């Protein structure tokens, strides 16, 4: 279960950081170079989506298909909330 939670959290952080608003806030230097920014965003998405899809396998193997997907969706919501709150906290810390 810990592997599923960690994989979901990391994948959601990577996907959130591939959005321009989060990445520009954390690294304003990238905002000046759009080509490099685009490549980094594509790389983050290229790693985030397979991690997100791959995190279903351990849940299904551990709990079975019905419960595994149910728990996966529940953990998806919890890790998404924690990733969003963590990024918001980082944005506020960088704004000071």
Coordinates of N, CA and C in Angstrom, one line a residue:
X1 N 0.8 -1.2 0.0 CA 0.0 0.0 0.0 C 0.9 1.3 0.0
X2 N 2.0 1.2 0.7 CA 2.8 2.4 0.7 C 3.4 2.7 -0.7
X3 N 3.7 1.7 -1.4 CA 4.2 1.9 -2.8 C 3.1 2.6 -3.7
X4 N 1.9 2.2 -3.5 CA 0.8 2.9 -4.3 C 0.7 4.3 -3.9
X5 N 0.7 4.6 -2.6 CA 0.6 6.0 -2.1 C 1.7 6.9 -2.6
X6 N 2.9 6.3 -2.5 CA 4.1 7.1 -3.0 C 4.1 7.3 -4.5
X7 N 3.8 6.3 -5.2 CA 3.7 6.4 -6.7 C 2.6 7.4 -7.1
X8 N 1.5 7.3 -6.5 CA 0.4 8.3 -6.8 C 0.8 9.7 -6.5
X9 N 1.4 9.9 -5.3 CA 1.8 11.3 -4.9 C 2.8 11.9 -5.8
X10 N 3.9 11.1 -6.1 CA 4.9 11.6 -7.0 C 4.4 11.8 -8.4
X11 N 3.5 11.0 -8.9 CA 2.9 11.2 -10.3 C 2.1 12.4 -10.3
X12 N 1.3 12.7 -9.2 CA 0.5 13.9 -9.2 C 1.3 15.1 -9.1
X13 N 2.4 15.1 -8.3 CA 3.3 16.2 -8.2 C 3.9 16.5 -9.6
X14 N 4.3 15.5 -10.3 CA 5.0 15.7 -11.6 C 4.0 16.3 -12.6
X15 N 2.7 15.8 -12.6 CA 1.7 16.3 -13.5 C 1.3 17.7 -13.1
X16 N 1.3 18.1 -11.8 CA 1.0 19.4 -11.4 C 2.1 20.4 -11.8
X17 N 3.3 19.9 -11.6 CA 4.5 20.8 -12.0 C 4.6 21.0 -13.5
X18 N 3.9 20.1 -14.3 CA 4.0 20.3 -15.7 C 3.0 21.4 -16.2
X19 N 2.2 21.9 -15.3 CA 1.3 23.1 -15.6 C 2.1 24.4 -15.5
X20 N 1.9 25.3 -16.4 CA 2.7 26.5 -16.4 C 2.6 27.3 -15.1
X21 N 1.5 27.4 -14.5 CA 1.4 28.3 -13.3 C 2.2 27.8 -12.1
X22 N 2.2 26.5 -11.9 CA 3.0 25.9 -10.8 C 4.5 26.0 -11.1
X23 N 4.9 25.7 -12.3 CA 6.3 25.6 -12.6 C 6.9 27.0 -12.7
X24 N 6.2 28.0 -13.2 CA 6.7 29.4 -13.2 C 6.8 30.0 -11.8
X25 N 5.9 29.6 -10.9 CA 6.1 30.1 -9.6 C 7.3 29.5 -8.9
X26 N 7.6 28.2 -9.1 CA 8.7 27.6 -8.4 C 10.0 27.9 -9.1
X27 N 10.0 28.2 -10.4 CA 11.2 28.5 -11.2 C 10.9 29.6 -12.2
X28 N 11.0 30.8 -11.8 CA 10.7 31.9 -12.7 C 11.7 32.1 -13.8
X29 N 12.9 31.5 -13.8 CA 13.9 31.6 -14.8 C 13.4 30.8 -16.1
X30 N 12.6 29.8 -15.9 CA 12.1 29.0 -17.0 C 11.0 29.8 -17.8
X31 N 10.4 30.8 -17.2 CA 9.4 31.6 -17.8 C 10.0 32.4 -19.0
X32 N 11.3 32.7 -18.9 CA 11.9 33.5 -19.9 C 12.4 32.7 -21.1
X33 N 12.4 31.4 -21.0 CA 12.8 30.5 -22.1 C 11.7 29.5 -22.4
X34 N 10.8 29.9 -23.3 CA 9.6 29.1 -23.6 C 10.0 27.7 -24.2
X35 N 11.0 27.6 -25.0 CA 11.3 26.3 -25.6 C 11.8 25.3 -24.5
X36 N 12.6 25.7 -23.6 CA 13.1 24.9 -22.5 C 11.9 24.5 -21.6
X37 N 11.1 25.5 -21.3 CA 9.9 25.3 -20.5 C 9.0 24.2 -21.1
X38 N 8.8 24.3 -22.4 CA 7.9 23.3 -23.1 C 8.5 21.9 -23.0
X39 N 9.9 21.8 -23.2 CA 10.5 20.5 -23.1 C 10.4 19.9 -21.7
X40 N 10.6 20.7 -20.7 CA 10.5 20.3 -19.3 C 9.1 19.8 -19.0
X41 N 8.1 20.6 -19.4 CA 6.7 20.2 -19.2 C 6.4 18.9 -19.8
X42 N 6.8 18.7 -21.1 CA 6.6 17.4 -21.7 C 7.3 16.3 -21.0
X43 N 8.5 16.5 -20.5 CA 9.2 15.5 -19.8 C 8.5 15.1 -18.5
X44 N 8.0 16.1 -17.8 CA 7.3 15.9 -16.6 C 6.0 15.1 -16.8
X45 N 5.3 15.4 -17.9 CA 4.1 14.7 -18.2 C 4.4 13.3 -18.7
X46 N 5.6 13.1 -19.4 CA 6.0 11.8 -19.9 C 6.3 10.9 -18.8
X47 N 6.8 11.4 -17.7 CA 7.1 10.5 -16.5 C 5.8 10.4 -15.6
X48 N 5.0 11.5 -15.5 CA 3.9 11.4 -14.6 C 2.8 10.5 -15.0
X49 N 2.4 10.5 -16.3 CA 1.3 9.7 -16.7 C 1.6 8.2 -16.6
X50 N 2.7 7.7 -17.1 CA 3.0 6.3 -16.9 C 3.1 5.9 -15.4
X51 N 3.6 6.8 -14.5 CA 3.6 6.5 -13.1 C 2.1 6.4 -12.6
X52 N 1.3 7.3 -13.0 CA -0.1 7.3 -12.6 C -0.8 6.0 -13.1
X53 N -0.6 5.6 -14.3 CA -1.2 4.4 -14.8 C -0.6 3.1 -14.2
X54 N 0.7 3.2 -13.9 CA 1.4 2.0 -13.3 C 1.1 1.8 -11.9
X55 N 0.6 2.8 -11.2 CA 0.3 2.7 -9.8 C -1.0 1.8 -9.6
X56 N -1.8 1.6 -10.6 CA -2.9 0.7 -10.4 C -2.6 -0.7 -10.3
X57 N -1.5 -1.1 -10.9 CA -1.1 -2.6 -10.9 C -0.8 -3.1 -9.4
X58 N 0.0 -2.4 -8.6 CA 0.2 -2.9 -7.3 C -1.1 -3.0 -6.4
X59 N -2.0 -2.0 -6.7 CA -3.2 -2.0 -5.9 C -4.1 -3.2 -6.3
X60 N -4.2 -3.5 -7.6 CA -5.0 -4.6 -8.1 C -4.4 -5.9 -7.7
X61 N -3.1 -6.0 -7.7 CA -2.4 -7.3 -7.3 C -2.6 -7.5 -5.8
X62 N -2.5 -6.4 -5.0 CA -2.6 -6.6 -3.5 C -4.0 -6.8 -3.0
X63 N -5.0 -6.1 -3.5 CA -6.3 -6.2 -3.0 C -7.3 -6.9 -4.0
X64 N -6.9 -7.2 -5.2 CA -7.9 -7.7 -6.2 C -8.4 -6.6 -7.0
X65 N -9.1 -7.0 -8.1 CA -9.6 -6.0 -9.0 C -10.6 -5.0 -8.5
X66 N -11.7 -5.5 -7.8 CA -12.7 -4.7 -7.3 C -12.3 -3.7 -6.2
X67 N -11.7 -4.3 -5.2 CA -11.3 -3.5 -4.1 C -10.0 -2.7 -4.4
X68 N -9.1 -3.2 -5.2 CA -7.9 -2.5 -5.6 C -8.2 -1.2 -6.3
X69 N -9.1 -1.2 -7.3 CA -9.5 0.0 -8.0 C -10.3 1.0 -7.1
X70 N -11.1 0.4 -6.2 CA -11.8 1.3 -5.3 C -10.8 2.0 -4.4
X71 N -9.9 1.3 -3.8 CA -8.9 1.9 -2.9 C -8.0 2.8 -3.7
X72 N -7.7 2.5 -5.0 CA -6.8 3.3 -5.8 C -7.5 4.7 -6.0
X73 N -8.8 4.7 -6.3 CA -9.5 6.0 -6.6 C -9.5 6.8 -5.3
X74 N -9.7 6.1 -4.1 CA -9.7 6.8 -2.9 C -8.4 7.4 -2.5
X75 N -7.3 6.6 -2.8 CA -6.0 7.1 -2.5 C -5.6 8.2 -3.5
X76 N -6.1 8.1 -4.8 CA -5.9 9.1 -5.8 C -6.4 10.5 -5.3
X77 N -7.6 10.5 -4.7 CA -8.2 11.7 -4.2 C -7.4 12.3 -3.0
X78 N -7.0 11.4 -2.1 CA -6.2 11.9 -0.9 C -4.8 12.4 -1.3
X79 N -4.1 11.7 -2.2 CA -2.8 12.2 -2.6 C -2.9 13.4 -3.5
X80 N -4.0 13.5 -4.3 CA -4.2 14.8 -5.1 C -4.4 16.0 -4.2
X81 N -5.2 15.8 -3.1 CA -5.4 16.9 -2.1 C -4.1 17.2 -1.4
X82 N -3.3 16.3 -1.0 CA -2.1 16.6 -0.3 C -1.1 17.2 -1.3
X83 N -1.0 16.8 -2.5 CA -0.1 17.4 -3.5 C -0.6 18.9 -3.8
X84 N -1.9 19.1 -3.9 CA -2.4 20.5 -4.2 C -2.1 21.4 -3.0
X85 N -2.3 20.9 -1.8 CA -2.0 21.7 -0.6 C -0.5 22.0 -0.4
X86 N 0.3 21.0 -0.7 CA 1.7 21.2 -0.7 C 2.2 22.2 -1.7
X87 N 1.7 22.2 -2.9 CA 2.1 23.1 -3.9 C 1.6 24.5 -3.5
X88 N 0.4 24.6 -3.0 CA -0.1 25.9 -2.6 C 0.8 26.5 -1.4
X89 N 1.2 25.7 -0.5 CA 2.1 26.1 0.6 C 3.4 26.6 0.0
X90 N 4.0 25.8 -1.0 CA 5.2 26.3 -1.6 C 5.1 27.6 -2.3
X91 N 4.0 27.8 -3.0 CA 3.7 29.0 -3.7 C 3.7 30.2 -2.8
X92 N 3.0 30.0 -1.6 CA 3.0 31.1 -0.6 C 4.3 31.4 0.0
X93 N 5.1 30.3 0.2 CA 6.5 30.5 0.7 C 7.4 31.3 -0.2
X94 N 7.2 31.0 -1.5 CA 8.0 31.7 -2.5 C 7.6 33.1 -2.8
X95 N 6.3 33.4 -2.5 CA 5.8 34.7 -2.7 C 6.3 35.7 -1.6
X96 N 6.7 35.2 -0.5 CA 7.2 36.1 0.6 C 8.5 36.7 0.3

